[in-house]
Structure formats: structure tokens, C-alpha cells
Coordinates of C-alpha atoms and ligand atoms in Angstrom, one line a residue:
M1 CA 0.0 0.0 0.0
S2 CA 1.4 3.4 -0.9
A3 CA 1.8 6.4 1.3
D4 CA -1.1 8.1 -0.6
D5 CA -3.3 5.1 0.1
D6 CA -2.4 5.3 3.8
A7 CA -3.6 9.0 3.8
R8 CA -6.8 8.2 2.0
R9 CA -7.7 5.2 4.2
L10 CA -7.2 7.3 7.4
Q11 CA -9.0 10.3 6.0
A12 CA -12.0 8.2 5.1
A13 CA -12.1 6.7 8.6
N14 CA -11.7 10.1 10.4
P15 CA -12.4 13.0 8.1
T16 CA -11.1 15.8 10.4
G17 CA -8.7 14.0 12.7
W18 CA -6.8 11.9 10.2
F19 CA -3.6 13.9 10.3
E20 CA -2.9 12.9 13.9
D21 CA -3.9 9.3 13.1
L22 CA -1.5 9.3 10.1
Y23 CA 1.5 10.7 12.1
A24 CA 0.7 8.3 15.0
A25 CA 0.5 5.3 12.6
A26 CA 3.8 6.4 11.0
D27 CA 5.3 6.7 14.5
A28 CA 4.2 3.1 15.1
G29 CA 5.6 2.0 11.8
T30 CA 2.2 1.0 10.3
A31 CA 1.9 3.8 7.7
S32 CA 4.0 6.2 5.7
V33 CA 3.5 10.0 5.4
P34 CA 3.4 11.0 1.7
W35 CA 5.0 14.4 2.3
D36 CA 7.9 13.1 4.4
V37 CA 10.7 14.1 2.0
P38 CA 14.1 15.2 3.2
H39 CA 14.3 18.5 1.3
P40 CA 12.4 21.8 1.3
Q41 CA 9.8 22.4 -1.4
A42 CA 11.7 23.2 -4.6
H43 CA 9.5 26.2 -5.4
L44 CA 10.2 27.7 -2.0
V45 CA 14.0 27.3 -2.6
E46 CA 13.6 29.0 -6.0
W47 CA 11.4 31.8 -4.6
A48 CA 13.8 32.5 -1.7
N49 CA 16.8 32.7 -4.0
G50 CA 19.1 35.4 -2.5
L51 CA 16.6 36.3 0.2
D52 CA 18.1 37.2 3.6
G53 CA 15.6 36.7 6.4
T54 CA 17.8 38.3 9.1
G55 CA 15.7 40.4 11.4
R56 CA 12.4 39.1 9.9
S57 CA 9.8 36.7 11.2
A58 CA 8.3 33.8 9.3
L59 CA 5.4 31.5 10.0
V60 CA 5.1 28.1 8.4
V61 CA 1.5 26.7 8.2
G62 CA 1.0 23.0 8.6
C63 CA 4.7 22.4 8.9
G64 CA 4.7 18.6 9.1
F65 CA 8.3 17.3 9.5
G66 CA 9.6 20.9 9.2
R67 CA 11.5 20.8 5.9
D68 CA 10.4 24.3 4.9
A69 CA 10.7 25.7 8.4
E70 CA 14.3 24.5 8.7
F71 CA 15.1 26.0 5.3
L72 CA 13.7 29.4 6.2
A73 CA 15.7 29.3 9.5
S74 CA 18.8 28.6 7.5
R75 CA 18.1 31.8 5.6
G76 CA 18.1 33.8 8.8
F77 CA 14.4 34.1 9.5
D78 CA 13.1 33.9 13.0
V79 CA 10.7 31.0 12.3
T80 CA 7.5 29.8 14.0
A81 CA 6.1 26.6 12.5
F82 CA 2.8 24.9 13.5
D83 CA 0.8 21.8 12.9
V84 CA -2.5 20.6 14.2
S85 CA -0.9 17.2 15.0
P86 CA 0.8 16.9 18.3
T87 CA 2.6 13.8 17.1
A88 CA 4.0 15.7 14.1
I89 CA 5.3 18.4 16.4
A90 CA 6.9 15.9 18.8
A91 CA 8.4 14.2 15.8
V92 CA 9.9 17.3 14.2
Q93 CA 11.3 18.4 17.5
A94 CA 12.9 15.0 17.9
R95 CA 14.3 15.2 14.4
H96 CA 15.8 18.7 14.9
P97 CA 16.8 18.8 18.6
G98 CA 19.0 21.9 18.2
S99 CA 16.6 23.8 15.9
A100 CA 16.2 27.5 16.1
V101 CA 12.6 27.1 14.9
S102 CA 9.8 27.4 17.4
Y103 CA 7.5 24.4 16.7
V104 CA 4.0 24.8 18.0
V105 CA 0.8 22.7 18.1
A106 CA -1.9 25.0 16.7
D107 CA -5.0 24.8 14.5
L108 CA -5.1 27.0 11.4
L109 CA -8.9 27.2 11.7
N110 CA -8.5 28.6 15.3
P111 CA -5.1 30.1 15.5
P112 CA -3.7 32.0 18.5
A113 CA -5.0 35.6 18.6
E114 CA -1.6 37.1 18.9
W115 CA -0.6 35.7 15.5
H116 CA -3.1 38.1 13.8
R117 CA -1.1 39.8 10.9
A118 CA 2.0 39.1 13.0
F119 CA 4.5 37.6 10.6
D120 CA 6.7 39.3 7.9
L121 CA 6.5 36.1 5.8
V122 CA 3.9 33.3 5.9
V123 CA 4.5 30.1 3.9
E124 CA 1.6 27.9 3.2
N125 CA 2.6 24.7 1.4
M126 CA -0.1 22.1 0.8
T127 CA -2.1 22.5 4.0
V128 CA -5.3 23.9 2.5
Q129 CA -5.3 21.3 -0.2
A130 CA -5.2 18.6 2.5
L131 CA -8.6 19.9 3.8
P132 CA -11.9 19.1 2.1
P133 CA -12.9 21.7 -0.6
A134 CA -15.7 23.1 1.5
L135 CA -13.1 24.4 4.0
H136 CA -10.7 25.9 1.4
A137 CA -12.1 29.5 1.2
G138 CA -12.3 29.8 5.0
A139 CA -8.8 28.3 5.5
A140 CA -7.4 30.7 2.9
R141 CA -8.8 33.6 4.8
K142 CA -7.3 32.3 8.0
V143 CA -3.8 32.1 6.3
A144 CA -4.2 35.6 5.0
A145 CA -5.1 37.0 8.4
L146 CA -1.8 35.7 9.8
T147 CA 0.2 37.6 7.2
G148 CA 1.8 40.9 8.2
G149 CA 3.9 41.3 5.0
T150 CA 4.2 38.6 2.4
L151 CA 2.3 35.4 1.9
L152 CA 3.7 32.6 -0.3
V153 CA 1.2 29.8 -1.2
L154 CA 2.5 26.6 -2.8
A155 CA -0.1 24.0 -3.8
V156 CA -0.9 21.4 -6.4
A157 CA -3.1 22.9 -9.1
R158 CA -6.2 21.8 -10.8
D159 CA -8.7 23.3 -13.2
E160 CA -12.2 24.3 -12.2
G161 CA -14.6 21.3 -12.5
P162 CA -15.9 18.4 -10.4
E163 CA -14.2 17.8 -7.1
P164 CA -11.6 15.1 -7.2
D165 CA -11.5 12.2 -4.7
G166 CA -9.0 13.4 -2.1
P167 CA -7.0 13.8 -0.2
P168 CA -5.4 15.8 -1.6
W169 CA -7.9 18.3 -3.1
P170 CA -5.7 20.4 -5.4
L171 CA -6.6 24.1 -5.6
T172 CA -8.5 25.6 -8.5
P173 CA -7.7 29.1 -9.9
A174 CA -10.5 30.6 -7.9
E175 CA -9.3 28.8 -4.7
V176 CA -5.7 30.1 -5.0
G177 CA -7.1 33.5 -5.8
A178 CA -9.1 33.4 -2.6
F179 CA -5.9 34.0 -0.5
A180 CA -6.2 37.6 -1.6
A181 CA -8.3 38.2 1.6
D182 CA -8.1 40.2 4.8
G183 CA -6.5 43.1 3.0
L184 CA -3.9 41.1 1.0
T185 CA -3.3 41.9 -2.7
E186 CA -2.1 39.5 -5.3
R187 CA 1.5 40.0 -6.5
S188 CA 1.8 37.0 -8.8
I189 CA 0.2 33.7 -9.4
A190 CA 2.1 31.2 -11.6
R191 CA 1.4 27.6 -12.5
D192 CA 4.5 25.6 -12.9
N193 CA 4.7 21.8 -13.4
G194 CA 1.2 21.4 -12.1
R195 CA 1.7 23.5 -9.0
W196 CA 0.7 27.0 -7.9
V197 CA 3.4 29.4 -6.8
A198 CA 1.4 32.4 -5.6
E199 CA 2.5 35.5 -3.8
F200 CA 0.3 38.0 -1.9
A201 CA 1.3 41.1 0.1
R202 CA -0.3 43.4 2.6
Q203 CA -0.2 47.1 1.7
V204 CA 1.1 48.8 4.8
A205 CA -0.5 52.2 5.3
M206 CA 1.9 55.1 5.4
N207 CA 0.1 56.8 8.3
Ligands
SAM301 C1 0.0 17.7 3.0 S1 0.7 18.0 4.6 C2 2.0 19.2 4.1 C3 3.1 19.3 5.2 C4 4.2 20.3 4.9 N1 3.6 21.6 4.6 C5 5.1 19.9 3.9 O1 5.0 20.4 2.7 O2 6.0 19.0 4.2 C6 -0.5 19.0 5.4 C7 -0.1 19.3 6.8 O3 -1.1 20.2 7.4 C8 -1.4 19.8 8.7 N2 -2.7 20.3 9.0 C9 -3.9 19.9 8.5 N3 -4.9 20.6 9.0 C10 -4.3 21.6 9.8 C11 -4.9 22.6 10.6 N4 -6.2 22.8 10.7 N5 -4.0 23.4 11.3 C12 -2.7 23.2 11.2 N6 -2.1 22.2 10.5 C13 -2.9 21.4 9.8 C14 -1.3 18.3 8.7 O4 -1.1 17.7 9.9 C15 -0.1 18.1 7.8 O5 1.1 18.1 8.5

């Protein structure tokens, strides 16, 4: 059985709590996590080319095993990374015992109030697409509301049309456009190799 099969089986059994179930099963050696890859997302590395995060804060949404969070910390950002799964957060802390990243258990759909527009950079890589489509627009608004400066959204792309069997549920053009919420404006949306690379920014008032 593939890692994608493991995710679909656990999602069908527990539609909202399956992330924790998957990480716990992986911990027990009875399942594999499809996104457990040992390198940061290639589009993030490309986007961050030459970027110096020194003196800036970053938030990584649905951080899983921390590949993007560790990458941003290596670029000098002061990184907070969160996941709804306590087992994922325990696992990432065990994998990176000396990490400068602050790993936190938190729910994107009910985030800590003090995170509101608090981060210079927010990176959302494949969290919203892991949720059922009915939740996409609301989750996108939550991501936008955490962004103080720039938001980078990375996701698998699909065209408008009938919902696929998920997980995952790749994002349509309208769904990726919906991150332009809570005062964010679209800077660029590109579709590359079947994936969205979308950047949004908050216009900071001059007075
Ligand atoms: C497809 S995985 C991507 C993980 C990571 N971004 C990566 O690319 O390696 C989606 C992640 O989002 C987390 N997640 C799902 N719903 C969440 C929520 N409501 N709040 C925070 N994290 C959530 C899952 O536990 C999982 O780790």
C-alpha cells in the first residue's frame, strides 16, 4: 500500500482527525506520510533565492516534519512553525533537537489571537489542499489573516470542475485567488509543473 493510500484510508475513517492518526501510525511503523521528504519544497527554494531573512519573522503553516521551516531558519528568518498534529510536532522536535525554529501545536482554523497579521512572511505549502474543498475558502482567509507582510502559497493545481477524490484536493484558480483576503493583494500567481506558486502582500498604510 502506498503512502497516498495510507492517507486516503485514514481520512475516510476520520475526516477531520486523520492527520494525527497518520502521524501516529507512522510513528508506530504501520503507515507512511506522503510528504515526508528530506528537502524543502523546490518552489520555496527557488522563490527564496538570494533572500536574507535576518531580522524578519516567518510562519510556516501545517509544517509537518519541518522541511520548509528549517530551510527558512537557515536563511536567517526567526521561524515559528505549527501543525495541528501533536505527534507531528513531537516528531519534528525530535528530528531537529538543536533547531532555532519554534515548533507549536496549533489549528489553522482557530489560531492564537496574537498571530493576527504578526509575521513578515507566511508560507503555506499544501495544508489547505489537505482539507476538504468546503473548507478551502475559510482556511485561505485564516492564512491571509496571519500575514503581516508577504504570503507565499504553494499547492498542487487543478482546473475548475468536479471535485476530485481526495486527499489531496488540489486548488482551482478561484481557490488560489481566494488567498487575496483580509487586505492582502495578489502580487503574482504562476502555474509551474502542475503547482501554484502564488505571492500576496499586505499594503502597509503610510500613516
Ligand atoms: C500535505 S501536509 C504538508 C506538510 C508540509 N507543509 C510539507 O509540505 O511538508 C499538510 C499538513 O497540514 C497539517 N494540518 C492539517 N490541518 C491543519 C490545521 N487545521 N491546522 C494546522 N495544520 C494542519 C497536517 O497535519 C499536515 O502536516
